[in-house]
């Protein structure tokens, strides 16, 4: 960490999947992917309770990079065989006694089912634990988002509870399940634990009392 800025800028990869810090020149590609995936992504996108906001990916990338310079986040693009497949953001970085952050992500529909998201989440979590020296990483997921729930199930993130009306998504306040890992749980790293088949299979299980109706 240099001043307020977190240092996690080098590409990290496993097989055909890699993550790297977003660049300003990625804005056009990202905007095209978002526009061509509207129906795929809209149910899971954060929205503003104050009404629609302008869609300007260039401005969005500038904001993300400023947050990175300020030490508040690390904005990555996810790539598959060198082609941008989506985004992964480490946000809400807290230092000191909390030493934690949250991960959010999206992947284009045409890249779904290739293991890009779990691989990228594992890479990013390992970076946060080893390079950024954070202690706890969290992922919050809508109960209806089955594909995203599979990510935390595969990687062995531990279920921590139901957060009622937690984030404004797709025009309304939505419930979310919270999952987390702390550094001591994965001394060998999240990626290595997963690919070696040692990730616990039931850590992300949601208890019946918290499950949403089908």
Coordinates of C-alpha atoms in Angstrom, one line a residue:
X1 CA 0.0 0.0 0.0
X2 CA 1.4 3.4 -1.0
X3 CA -0.1 6.3 0.7
X4 CA -3.9 5.6 0.5
X5 CA -3.5 3.5 -2.6
X6 CA -3.7 -0.2 -2.6
X7 CA -1.2 -2.0 -4.8
X8 CA -2.8 -4.9 -6.7
X9 CA -2.3 -3.8 -10.3
X10 CA -0.5 -6.7 -12.0
X11 CA -2.5 -9.3 -14.0
X12 CA -3.2 -12.5 -12.2
X13 CA -4.3 -15.6 -14.1
X14 CA -5.2 -19.3 -13.9
X15 CA -5.6 -21.1 -17.2
X16 CA -7.5 -19.0 -19.7
X17 CA -8.9 -16.7 -17.0
X18 CA -7.2 -13.6 -15.8
X19 CA -8.0 -10.4 -13.9
X20 CA -6.3 -7.0 -14.2
X21 CA -6.9 -3.5 -13.2
X22 CA -9.4 -1.7 -15.5
X23 CA -8.0 0.8 -17.9
X24 CA -9.6 4.0 -19.2
X25 CA -9.5 2.5 -22.7
X26 CA -11.6 -0.4 -21.6
X27 CA -14.6 1.8 -21.3
X28 CA -16.0 1.3 -24.8
X29 CA -15.7 -2.5 -24.7
X30 CA -17.3 -2.6 -21.3
X31 CA -20.1 -0.3 -22.4
X32 CA -20.8 -2.5 -25.4
X33 CA -20.9 -5.6 -23.3
X34 CA -23.3 -4.0 -20.8
X35 CA -25.6 -2.7 -23.5
X36 CA -25.7 -6.1 -25.4
X37 CA -26.4 -7.9 -22.1
X38 CA -29.2 -5.7 -20.8
X39 CA -31.8 -8.5 -20.3
X40 CA -29.2 -10.8 -18.8
X41 CA -27.8 -8.3 -16.3
X42 CA -30.7 -6.0 -15.4
X43 CA -32.2 -8.2 -12.6
X44 CA -28.9 -8.1 -10.7
X45 CA -27.7 -4.5 -11.3
X46 CA -27.6 -1.9 -8.6
X47 CA -29.9 1.0 -9.2
X48 CA -30.5 4.4 -7.4
X49 CA -33.6 4.9 -5.2
X50 CA -33.5 8.5 -6.4
X51 CA -34.3 7.6 -10.0
X52 CA -32.4 6.7 -13.2
X53 CA -28.8 7.8 -13.6
X54 CA -26.9 8.5 -16.8
X55 CA -25.1 5.5 -18.3
X56 CA -21.5 6.7 -19.1
X57 CA -18.9 4.0 -18.8
X58 CA -16.0 6.4 -19.4
X59 CA -17.1 8.4 -16.3
X60 CA -17.7 5.2 -14.5
X61 CA -14.2 3.9 -15.1
X62 CA -12.8 7.3 -14.0
X63 CA -14.7 7.0 -10.8
X64 CA -13.5 3.4 -10.2
X65 CA -9.9 4.4 -10.8
X66 CA -10.2 7.4 -8.5
X67 CA -11.5 5.0 -5.8
X68 CA -8.4 2.9 -6.4
X69 CA -6.1 5.9 -6.1
X70 CA -7.9 6.8 -2.9
X71 CA -7.4 3.2 -1.5
X72 CA -11.1 2.5 -1.3
X73 CA -11.3 -0.2 -4.0
X74 CA -9.7 -2.3 -6.7
X75 CA -11.6 -2.4 -10.0
X76 CA -10.7 -5.4 -12.2
X77 CA -11.8 -6.6 -15.6
X78 CA -12.2 -10.3 -16.0
X79 CA -10.7 -11.7 -19.2
X80 CA -11.0 -15.1 -21.0
X81 CA -8.2 -15.9 -23.4
X82 CA -7.4 -12.2 -23.4
X83 CA -10.9 -11.0 -24.2
X84 CA -12.9 -8.9 -21.7
X85 CA -15.7 -11.0 -20.3
X86 CA -16.9 -8.9 -17.4
X87 CA -15.9 -6.9 -14.3
X88 CA -15.0 -7.7 -10.8
X89 CA -14.8 -4.9 -8.2
X90 CA -13.3 -5.0 -4.8
X91 CA -15.0 -2.2 -3.0
X92 CA -15.6 -0.7 0.5
X93 CA -12.0 -1.5 1.6
X94 CA -11.7 -0.8 5.3
X95 CA -8.4 -0.8 7.1
X96 CA -7.5 -0.9 10.8
X97 CA -9.5 -3.1 13.1
X98 CA -12.0 -4.1 10.4
X99 CA -9.6 -4.9 7.5
X100 CA -12.2 -6.0 5.1
X101 CA -13.8 -5.5 1.7
X102 CA -16.7 -6.7 -0.5
X103 CA -16.6 -8.3 -3.9
X104 CA -19.1 -7.6 -6.7
X105 CA -19.0 -8.9 -10.3
X106 CA -20.8 -9.4 -13.6
X107 CA -20.0 -11.6 -16.6
X108 CA -21.4 -11.4 -20.1
X109 CA -23.9 -14.1 -21.1
X110 CA -21.8 -15.3 -23.9
X111 CA -19.0 -16.2 -21.5
X112 CA -21.2 -17.9 -18.9
X113 CA -20.5 -21.5 -17.9
X114 CA -16.8 -21.3 -18.5
X115 CA -15.7 -21.0 -14.8
X116 CA -14.7 -17.4 -15.3
X117 CA -16.5 -15.9 -12.3
X118 CA -15.4 -18.4 -9.6
X119 CA -11.8 -18.4 -10.9
X120 CA -11.8 -14.6 -10.9
X121 CA -13.3 -14.4 -7.4
X122 CA -10.7 -16.8 -6.1
X123 CA -7.9 -14.8 -7.7
X124 CA -9.2 -11.5 -6.3
X125 CA -9.8 -12.9 -2.8
X126 CA -6.3 -14.4 -2.7
X127 CA -4.9 -11.0 -3.8
X128 CA -6.8 -9.2 -1.1
X129 CA -5.6 -11.7 1.6
X130 CA -1.9 -11.8 0.5
X131 CA -1.1 -8.6 -1.3
X132 CA -3.5 -6.2 0.4
X133 CA -3.3 -7.9 3.8
X134 CA -7.1 -7.8 4.4
X135 CA -8.6 -10.1 6.9
X136 CA -12.2 -10.6 5.7
X137 CA -13.9 -10.7 2.3
X138 CA -17.6 -10.6 1.8
X139 CA -20.0 -11.3 -1.1
X140 CA -23.7 -10.4 -0.9
X141 CA -26.1 -12.2 -3.4
X142 CA -29.8 -12.0 -4.1
X143 CA -31.5 -15.2 -3.2
X144 CA -32.9 -15.5 -6.7
X145 CA -29.5 -15.3 -8.3
X146 CA -28.8 -19.0 -8.6
X147 CA -25.7 -18.6 -10.9
X148 CA -24.0 -16.3 -8.4
X149 CA -24.9 -18.6 -5.5
X150 CA -23.1 -21.4 -7.3
X151 CA -19.9 -19.3 -7.2
X152 CA -19.8 -19.1 -3.4
X153 CA -20.8 -22.7 -3.1
X154 CA -17.9 -23.8 -5.3
X155 CA -15.4 -21.7 -3.5
X156 CA -16.5 -22.6 0.0
X157 CA -17.5 -19.1 1.2
X158 CA -19.3 -19.4 4.5
X159 CA -23.0 -18.3 4.8
X160 CA -23.4 -15.5 7.4
X161 CA -27.0 -14.4 7.2
X162 CA -29.9 -12.8 5.5
X163 CA -29.9 -9.0 5.0
X164 CA -33.4 -7.7 4.5
X165 CA -33.9 -5.0 1.9
X166 CA -30.2 -4.5 1.8
X167 CA -29.3 -3.1 -1.7
X168 CA -31.3 -1.2 -4.3
X169 CA -31.4 -3.6 -7.3
X170 CA -33.4 -3.4 -10.5
X171 CA -35.6 -0.7 -9.1
X172 CA -36.3 -1.9 -5.6
X173 CA -34.8 -2.7 -2.2
X174 CA -33.8 -6.4 -2.3
X175 CA -32.9 -9.0 0.3
X176 CA -29.4 -10.5 0.1
X177 CA -27.6 -13.5 1.5
X178 CA -24.2 -12.6 2.9
X179 CA -21.2 -14.9 2.6
X180 CA -17.7 -14.4 3.8
X181 CA -14.2 -15.8 4.3
X182 CA -11.5 -14.7 6.7
X183 CA -7.8 -15.2 5.9
X184 CA -7.2 -17.9 8.6
X185 CA -9.8 -20.2 6.9
X186 CA -7.8 -20.4 3.7
X187 CA -4.0 -20.5 4.5
X188 CA -3.3 -22.3 1.2
X189 CA -5.4 -19.7 -0.8
X190 CA -8.9 -19.8 -2.1
X191 CA -7.9 -20.8 -5.7
X192 CA -5.6 -23.6 -4.6
X193 CA -8.2 -25.0 -2.1
X194 CA -10.9 -25.0 -4.8
X195 CA -8.9 -26.6 -7.7
X196 CA -7.5 -29.2 -5.3
X197 CA -11.1 -30.2 -4.3
X198 CA -10.7 -29.2 -0.7
X199 CA -13.3 -26.4 -0.6
X200 CA -16.1 -27.4 1.9
X201 CA -19.2 -28.3 0.0
X202 CA -21.7 -27.1 2.5
X203 CA -20.2 -23.9 3.9
X204 CA -22.5 -21.7 1.8
X205 CA -25.7 -23.7 2.7
X206 CA -28.5 -21.4 3.6
X207 CA -30.6 -22.6 6.5
X208 CA -34.3 -23.3 5.9
X209 CA -35.3 -20.4 8.2
X210 CA -33.6 -17.9 5.8
X211 CA -34.6 -19.4 2.4
X212 CA -36.8 -17.4 0.1
X213 CA -40.0 -19.0 -1.2
X214 CA -39.6 -20.7 -4.6

